[in-house]
Coordinates of C-alpha atoms in Angstrom, one line a residue:
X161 CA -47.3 -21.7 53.5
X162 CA -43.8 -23.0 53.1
X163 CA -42.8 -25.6 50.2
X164 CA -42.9 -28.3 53.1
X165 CA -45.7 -27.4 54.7
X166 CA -47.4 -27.6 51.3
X167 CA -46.3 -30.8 50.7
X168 CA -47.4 -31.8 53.9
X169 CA -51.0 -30.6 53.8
X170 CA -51.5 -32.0 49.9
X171 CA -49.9 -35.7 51.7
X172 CA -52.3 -35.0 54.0
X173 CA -55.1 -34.5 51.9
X174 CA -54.4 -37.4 49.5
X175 CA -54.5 -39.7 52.7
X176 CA -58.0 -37.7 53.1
X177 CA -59.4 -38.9 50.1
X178 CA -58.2 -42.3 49.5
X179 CA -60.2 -43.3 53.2
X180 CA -63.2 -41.5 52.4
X181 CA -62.8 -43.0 48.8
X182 CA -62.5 -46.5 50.8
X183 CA -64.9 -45.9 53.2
X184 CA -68.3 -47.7 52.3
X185 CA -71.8 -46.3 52.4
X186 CA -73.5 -49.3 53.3
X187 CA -76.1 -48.4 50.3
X188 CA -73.9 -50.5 47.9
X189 CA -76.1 -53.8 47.5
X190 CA -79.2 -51.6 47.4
X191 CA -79.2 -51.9 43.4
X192 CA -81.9 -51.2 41.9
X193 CA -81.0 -53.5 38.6
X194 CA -80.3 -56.8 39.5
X195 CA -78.9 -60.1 36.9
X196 CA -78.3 -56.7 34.6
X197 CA -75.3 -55.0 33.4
X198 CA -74.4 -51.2 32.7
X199 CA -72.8 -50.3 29.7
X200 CA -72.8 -47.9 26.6
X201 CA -74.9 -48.3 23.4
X202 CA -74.0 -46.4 19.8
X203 CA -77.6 -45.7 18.6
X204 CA -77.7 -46.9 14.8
X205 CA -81.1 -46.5 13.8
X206 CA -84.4 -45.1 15.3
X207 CA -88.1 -46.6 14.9
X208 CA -90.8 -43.8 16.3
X209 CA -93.9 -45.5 15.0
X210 CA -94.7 -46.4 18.4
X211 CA -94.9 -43.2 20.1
X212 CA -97.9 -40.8 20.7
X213 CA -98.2 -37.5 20.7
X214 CA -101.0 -35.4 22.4
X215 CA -100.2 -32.1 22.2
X216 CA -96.7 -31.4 24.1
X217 CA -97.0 -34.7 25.4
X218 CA -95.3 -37.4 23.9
X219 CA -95.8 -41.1 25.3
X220 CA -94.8 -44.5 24.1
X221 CA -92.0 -46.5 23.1
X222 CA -88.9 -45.5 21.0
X223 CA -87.1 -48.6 19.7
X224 CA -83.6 -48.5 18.5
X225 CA -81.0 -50.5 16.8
X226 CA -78.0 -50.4 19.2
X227 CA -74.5 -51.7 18.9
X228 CA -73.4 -52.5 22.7
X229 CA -69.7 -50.9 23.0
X230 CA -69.0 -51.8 26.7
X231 CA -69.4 -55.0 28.9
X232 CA -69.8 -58.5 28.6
X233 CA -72.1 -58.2 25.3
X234 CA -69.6 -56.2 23.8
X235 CA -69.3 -55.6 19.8
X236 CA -73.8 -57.3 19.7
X237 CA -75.7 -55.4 17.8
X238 CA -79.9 -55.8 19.0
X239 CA -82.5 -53.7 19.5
X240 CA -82.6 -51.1 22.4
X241 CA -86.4 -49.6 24.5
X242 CA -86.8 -46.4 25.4
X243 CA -89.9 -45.8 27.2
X244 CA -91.2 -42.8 27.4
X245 CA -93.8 -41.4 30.1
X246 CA -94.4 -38.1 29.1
X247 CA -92.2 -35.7 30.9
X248 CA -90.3 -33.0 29.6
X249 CA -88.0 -33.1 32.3
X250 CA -87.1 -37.0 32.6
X251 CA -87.7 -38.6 28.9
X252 CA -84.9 -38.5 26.2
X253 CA -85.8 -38.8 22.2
X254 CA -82.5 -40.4 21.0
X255 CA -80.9 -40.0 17.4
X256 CA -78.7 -42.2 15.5
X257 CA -75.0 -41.6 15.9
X258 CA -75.8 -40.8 20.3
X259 CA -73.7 -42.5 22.6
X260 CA -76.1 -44.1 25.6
X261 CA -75.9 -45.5 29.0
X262 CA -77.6 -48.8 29.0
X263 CA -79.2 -51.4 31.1
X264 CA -78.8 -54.7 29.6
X265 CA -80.9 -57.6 31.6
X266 CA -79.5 -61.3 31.2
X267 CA -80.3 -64.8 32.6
X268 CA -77.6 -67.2 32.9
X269 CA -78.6 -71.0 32.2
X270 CA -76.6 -73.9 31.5
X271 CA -76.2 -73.0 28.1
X272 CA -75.0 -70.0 28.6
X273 CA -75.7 -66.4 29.3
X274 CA -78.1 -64.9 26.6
X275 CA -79.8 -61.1 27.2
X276 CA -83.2 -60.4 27.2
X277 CA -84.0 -56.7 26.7
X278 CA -81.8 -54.0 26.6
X279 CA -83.1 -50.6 28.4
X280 CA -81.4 -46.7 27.4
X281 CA -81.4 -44.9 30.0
X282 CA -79.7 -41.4 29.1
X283 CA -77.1 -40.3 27.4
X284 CA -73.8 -41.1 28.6
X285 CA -72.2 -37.6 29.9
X286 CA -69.1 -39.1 32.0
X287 CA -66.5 -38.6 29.2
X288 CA -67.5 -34.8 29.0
X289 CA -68.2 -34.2 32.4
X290 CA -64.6 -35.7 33.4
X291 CA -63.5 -33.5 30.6
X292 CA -64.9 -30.2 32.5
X293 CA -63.4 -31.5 35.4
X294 CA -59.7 -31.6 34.1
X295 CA -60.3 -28.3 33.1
X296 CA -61.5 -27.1 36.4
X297 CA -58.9 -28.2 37.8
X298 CA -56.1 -27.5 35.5
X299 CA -57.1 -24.2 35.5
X300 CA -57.3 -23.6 39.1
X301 CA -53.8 -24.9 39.6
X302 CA -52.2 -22.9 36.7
X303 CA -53.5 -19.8 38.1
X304 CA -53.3 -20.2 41.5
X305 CA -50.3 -23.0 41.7
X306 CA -50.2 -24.4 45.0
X307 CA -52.7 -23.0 46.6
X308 CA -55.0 -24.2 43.6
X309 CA -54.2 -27.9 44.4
X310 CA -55.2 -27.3 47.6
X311 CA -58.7 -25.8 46.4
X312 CA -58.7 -28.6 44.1
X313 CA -58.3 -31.2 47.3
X314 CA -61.0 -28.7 49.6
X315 CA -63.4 -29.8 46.3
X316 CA -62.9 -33.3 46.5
X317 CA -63.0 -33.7 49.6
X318 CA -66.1 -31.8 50.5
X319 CA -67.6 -33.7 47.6
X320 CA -66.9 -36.8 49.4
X321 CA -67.6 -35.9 52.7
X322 CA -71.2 -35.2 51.7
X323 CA -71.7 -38.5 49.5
X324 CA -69.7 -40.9 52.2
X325 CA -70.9 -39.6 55.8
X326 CA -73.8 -37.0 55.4
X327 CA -75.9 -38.7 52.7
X328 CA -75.6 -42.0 54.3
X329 CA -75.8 -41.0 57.8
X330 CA -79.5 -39.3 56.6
X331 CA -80.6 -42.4 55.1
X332 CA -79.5 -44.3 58.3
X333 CA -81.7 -42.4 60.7
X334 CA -79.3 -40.2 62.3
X335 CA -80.6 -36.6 63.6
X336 CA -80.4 -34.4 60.3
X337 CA -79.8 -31.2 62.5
X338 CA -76.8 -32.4 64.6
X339 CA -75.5 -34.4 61.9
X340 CA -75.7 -31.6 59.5
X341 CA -73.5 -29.0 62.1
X342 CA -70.9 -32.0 62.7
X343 CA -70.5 -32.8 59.0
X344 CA -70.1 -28.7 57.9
X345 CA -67.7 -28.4 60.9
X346 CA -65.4 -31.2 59.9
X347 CA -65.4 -29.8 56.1
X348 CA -65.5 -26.4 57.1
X349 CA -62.4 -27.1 59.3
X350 CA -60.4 -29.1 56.9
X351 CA -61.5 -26.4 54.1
X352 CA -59.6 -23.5 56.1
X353 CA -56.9 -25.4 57.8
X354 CA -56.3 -25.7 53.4
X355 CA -56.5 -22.2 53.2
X356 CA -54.1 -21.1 56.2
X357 CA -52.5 -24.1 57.6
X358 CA -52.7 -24.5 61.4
X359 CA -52.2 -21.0 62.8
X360 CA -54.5 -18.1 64.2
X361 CA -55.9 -17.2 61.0
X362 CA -57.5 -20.9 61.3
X363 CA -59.0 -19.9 65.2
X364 CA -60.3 -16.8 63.5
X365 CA -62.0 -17.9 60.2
X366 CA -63.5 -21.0 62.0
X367 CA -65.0 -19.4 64.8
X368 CA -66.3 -17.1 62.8
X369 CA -67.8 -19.2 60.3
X370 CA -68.8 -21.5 62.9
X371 CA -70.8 -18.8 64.8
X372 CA -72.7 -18.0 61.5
X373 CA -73.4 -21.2 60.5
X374 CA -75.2 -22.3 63.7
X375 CA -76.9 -19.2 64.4
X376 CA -78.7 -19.8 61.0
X377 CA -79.1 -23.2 62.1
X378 CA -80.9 -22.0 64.7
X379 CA -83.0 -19.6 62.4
X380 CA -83.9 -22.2 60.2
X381 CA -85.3 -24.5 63.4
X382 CA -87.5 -21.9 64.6
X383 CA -88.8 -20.7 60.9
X384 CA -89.5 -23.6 59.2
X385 CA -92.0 -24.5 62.3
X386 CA -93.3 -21.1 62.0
X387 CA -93.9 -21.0 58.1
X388 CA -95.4 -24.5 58.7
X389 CA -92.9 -25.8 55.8
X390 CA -92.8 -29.6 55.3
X391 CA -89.8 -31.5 54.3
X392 CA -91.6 -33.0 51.0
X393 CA -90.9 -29.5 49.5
X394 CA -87.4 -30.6 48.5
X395 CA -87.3 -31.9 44.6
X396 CA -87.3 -35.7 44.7
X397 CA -87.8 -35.9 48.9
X398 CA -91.2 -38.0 48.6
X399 CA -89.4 -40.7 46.4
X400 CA -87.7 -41.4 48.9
X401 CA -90.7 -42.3 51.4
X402 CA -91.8 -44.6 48.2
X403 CA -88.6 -46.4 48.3
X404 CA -89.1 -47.5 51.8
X405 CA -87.8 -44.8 54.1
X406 CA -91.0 -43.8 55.3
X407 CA -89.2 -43.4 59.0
X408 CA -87.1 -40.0 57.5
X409 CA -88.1 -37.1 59.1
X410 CA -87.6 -34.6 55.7
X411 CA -88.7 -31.1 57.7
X412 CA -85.5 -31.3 59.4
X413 CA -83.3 -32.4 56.7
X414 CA -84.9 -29.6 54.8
X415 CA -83.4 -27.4 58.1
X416 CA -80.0 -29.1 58.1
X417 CA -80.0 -28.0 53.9
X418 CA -80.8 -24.7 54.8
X419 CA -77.4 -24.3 56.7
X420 CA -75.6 -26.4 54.6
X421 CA -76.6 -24.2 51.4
X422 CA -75.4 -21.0 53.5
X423 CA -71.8 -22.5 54.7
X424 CA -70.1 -22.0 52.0
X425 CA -70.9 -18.2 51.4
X426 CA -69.8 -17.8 55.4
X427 CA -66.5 -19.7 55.1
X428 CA -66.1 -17.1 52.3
X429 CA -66.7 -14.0 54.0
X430 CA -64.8 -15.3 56.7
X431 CA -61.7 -15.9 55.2
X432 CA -62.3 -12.5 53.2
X433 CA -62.4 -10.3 56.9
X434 CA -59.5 -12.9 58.4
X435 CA -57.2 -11.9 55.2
X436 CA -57.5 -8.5 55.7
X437 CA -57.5 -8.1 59.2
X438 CA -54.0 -10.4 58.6
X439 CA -52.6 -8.4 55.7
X440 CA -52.9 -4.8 57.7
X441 CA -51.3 -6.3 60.7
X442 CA -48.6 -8.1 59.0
X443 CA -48.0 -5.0 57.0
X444 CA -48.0 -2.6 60.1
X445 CA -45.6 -5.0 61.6
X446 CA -43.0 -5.5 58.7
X447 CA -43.0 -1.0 58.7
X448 CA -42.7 -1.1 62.5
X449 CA -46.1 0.7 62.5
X450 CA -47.8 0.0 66.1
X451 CA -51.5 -1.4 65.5
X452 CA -53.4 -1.4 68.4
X453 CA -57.0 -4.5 68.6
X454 CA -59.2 -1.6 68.4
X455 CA -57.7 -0.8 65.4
X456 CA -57.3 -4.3 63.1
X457 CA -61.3 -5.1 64.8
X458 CA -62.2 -1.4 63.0
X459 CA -60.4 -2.7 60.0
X460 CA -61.5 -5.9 60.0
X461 CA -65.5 -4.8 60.3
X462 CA -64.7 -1.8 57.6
X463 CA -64.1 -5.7 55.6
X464 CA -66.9 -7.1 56.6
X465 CA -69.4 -4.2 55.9
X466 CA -68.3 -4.1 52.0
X467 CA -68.3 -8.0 51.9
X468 CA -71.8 -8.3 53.6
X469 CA -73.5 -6.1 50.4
X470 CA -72.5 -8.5 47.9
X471 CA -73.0 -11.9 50.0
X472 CA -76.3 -11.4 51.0
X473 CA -77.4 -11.0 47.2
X474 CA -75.4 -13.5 46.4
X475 CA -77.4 -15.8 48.4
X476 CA -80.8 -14.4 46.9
X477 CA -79.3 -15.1 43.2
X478 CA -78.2 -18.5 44.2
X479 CA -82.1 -19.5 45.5
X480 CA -84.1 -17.3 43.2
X481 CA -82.0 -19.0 40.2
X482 CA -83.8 -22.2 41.0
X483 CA -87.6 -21.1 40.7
X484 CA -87.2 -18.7 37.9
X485 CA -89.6 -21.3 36.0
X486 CA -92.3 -21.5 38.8
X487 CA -92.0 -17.2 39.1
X488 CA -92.3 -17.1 35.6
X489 CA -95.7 -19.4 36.1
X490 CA -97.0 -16.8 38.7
X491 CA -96.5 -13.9 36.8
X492 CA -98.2 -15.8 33.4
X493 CA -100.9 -16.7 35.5
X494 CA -101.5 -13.6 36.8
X495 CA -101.2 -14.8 40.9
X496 CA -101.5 -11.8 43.3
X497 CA -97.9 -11.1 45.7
X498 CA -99.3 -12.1 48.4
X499 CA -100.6 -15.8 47.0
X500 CA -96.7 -15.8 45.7
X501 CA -95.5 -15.3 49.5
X502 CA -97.5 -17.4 51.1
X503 CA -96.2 -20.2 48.6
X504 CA -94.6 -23.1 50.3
X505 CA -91.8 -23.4 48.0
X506 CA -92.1 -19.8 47.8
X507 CA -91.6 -19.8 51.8
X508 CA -89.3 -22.2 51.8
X509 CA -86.8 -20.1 49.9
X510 CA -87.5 -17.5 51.9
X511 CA -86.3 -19.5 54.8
X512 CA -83.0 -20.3 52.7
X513 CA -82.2 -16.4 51.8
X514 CA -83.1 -15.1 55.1
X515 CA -81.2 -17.7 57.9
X516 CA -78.2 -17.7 55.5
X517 CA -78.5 -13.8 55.3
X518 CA -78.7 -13.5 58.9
X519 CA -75.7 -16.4 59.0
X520 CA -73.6 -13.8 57.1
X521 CA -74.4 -10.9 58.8
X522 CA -73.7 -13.1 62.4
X523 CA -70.4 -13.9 60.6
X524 CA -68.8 -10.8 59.8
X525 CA -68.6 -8.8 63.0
X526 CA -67.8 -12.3 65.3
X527 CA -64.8 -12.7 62.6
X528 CA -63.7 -9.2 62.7
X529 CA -63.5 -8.9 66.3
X530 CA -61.8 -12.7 67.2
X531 CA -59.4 -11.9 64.2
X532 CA -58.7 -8.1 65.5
X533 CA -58.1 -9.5 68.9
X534 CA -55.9 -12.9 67.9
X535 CA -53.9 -11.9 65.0
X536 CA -53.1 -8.8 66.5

């Protein structure tokens, strides 16, 4: 891109994010702490004597002395509750010296506003997390310069995308299919048109990715009916029924996820096959070296045959990465492979591999051949 039209796009992108930014979910009264206050707790002292163990489980209540450094209450110091319900995964044993986010609950009376209890909840992470993010980000633009503040944009805004439209629109009622392919169209446009501005390279990589994307779509509608695979076998999906949205229909979000999950590999190999395809005929041109379109779409699949080796694996790494604990449970129990297949989170995964597989392999020769035929 030229220096303008980088200028122009990051502008652009700014604007992006400050609407989506101001844009509001509709979720934002739906707190779940009400007459309380947020804030961050410097753990002084620890009392245990109330806890139980049973083995691995621990139970109980952990009290702690806590000085509040944030909020109204400010510079108090009073004692902190940390209940714990005996899960590994959820409950925190705090030490002196941790910093902690906090839930204090208050009344406010005539006399004043006085707290009742004070609640730790975890350990405060934002200062390190925004910490990694800097870094993220200042190393993306020092190695890639301008086209790193544009990647740096593409993540923000995709971020945002998914927390201000998709996420809200799912809790609305909306169809989780349609709204899914509208929402990674939108970012999947916006996400290119960073990557090559508005030219043919845009046509190329988006019809591509776009051809992908919905034929695994498409795959996931008809599998996930065929494997029998319920939505509930998403992490956290049946809290949501509890919390009173027992209307959600979570077998078709779970289809809209699988699609999703893949779109980002396909925009990849996308842009990978619309690159080359680009760089061969841009070369040939510059030497005055005739190319004919049978010969940038032979270049552009001898791209997309390399690319498609590593993709599909990457897929299987990215899935299989997050049920190493429950495969490492089959094998300790000793389950046969075929009780293992016919798992439904097993299944399930199977679903997310294979549709986003057979997304990427959709991908590859529809990019080469619109790419050989437009840029050329």
């Amino acid at each position: 891109m030229s220096p303008r039209k980088n200028l122009s796009t990051i502008f652009g992108c700014l604007i992006i994010s400050i609407i989506l930014l101001a844009i509001p979910t509709g979720f934002e009264g739906a707190l779940q702490f009400r007459d309380a206050e947020k804030c961050r707790v410097l753990v002084e002292e620890v009392d245990n004597s109330k806890l139980i163990d049973t083995g691995l489980i621990r139970t109980g209540q952990q009290v702690c002395s806590v000085k509040i450094l944030s909020g109204k209450f400010k510079g108090q110091l009073t004692e902190g509750w940390n209940m714990l319900g005996g899960s590994l995964s959820q409950d925190k044993l705090f030490r002196p010296g941790d910093v902690v986010q906090a839930i204090v609950h208050y009344e406010t009376s005539e006399s004043g506003t006085v707290f009742h209890s004070v609640n730790l909840i975890d350990y405060y992470r934002l200062k390190v997390e925004f910490i990694l993010a800097v870094a993220f980000a200042v190393f993306l633009i020092s190695f890639a310069g301008m086209t790193g503040i544009r990647s740096v944009f593409s993540f923000v805004i995709t971020i945002l995308v998914l927390w201000k439209i998709l996420v809200p629109f799912y809790l609305k009622g909306f169809n989780p299919i349609m709204t899914g392919i509208v929402v990674v169209a939108i970012m999947t446009f916006i996400i290119l048109a960073l990557v090559y501005g508005f030219d043919k390279r845009l046509v190329s990589a988006f019809s591509g990715s776009m051809t992908g994307i919905l034929f695994a779509a498409i795959l996931s509608f008809i599998f996930t009916k065929k494997f029998h695979i319920h939505g509930a076998v998403m992490a956290n999906s049946e809290s949501l029924l509890y919390s009173g949205f027992q209307n959600l229909n979570l077998t078709q979000i779970f289809m809209a996820s699988v699609f999703i999950g893949a779109s980002g590999s396909v925009m990849d190999l996308s842009v990978d096959i619309t690159s080359a395809v680009n760089e061969v005929v841009t070369t040939a041109r510059k030497k005055r070296v005739p190319v004919t379109k049978r010969e940038a779409v032979k270049s552009g699949m001898a791209v997309a045959r390399a690319a498609m080796g590593t993709m599909t694996t990457t897929l299987l790494l990215a899935y299989s990465g997050t049920c190493i604990a429950l495969l490492m449970v089959f094998m300790a129990q000793g389950t046969p492979v075929y009780n293992i297949l016919n798992n439904n989170v097993v299944s399930a995964e199977i679903i997310n591999t294979i549709a986003g597989s057979f997304g990427l392999a959709m991908t590859a020769p529809i990019t080469a051949l619109i790419s050989g035929t437009v840029l050329r």
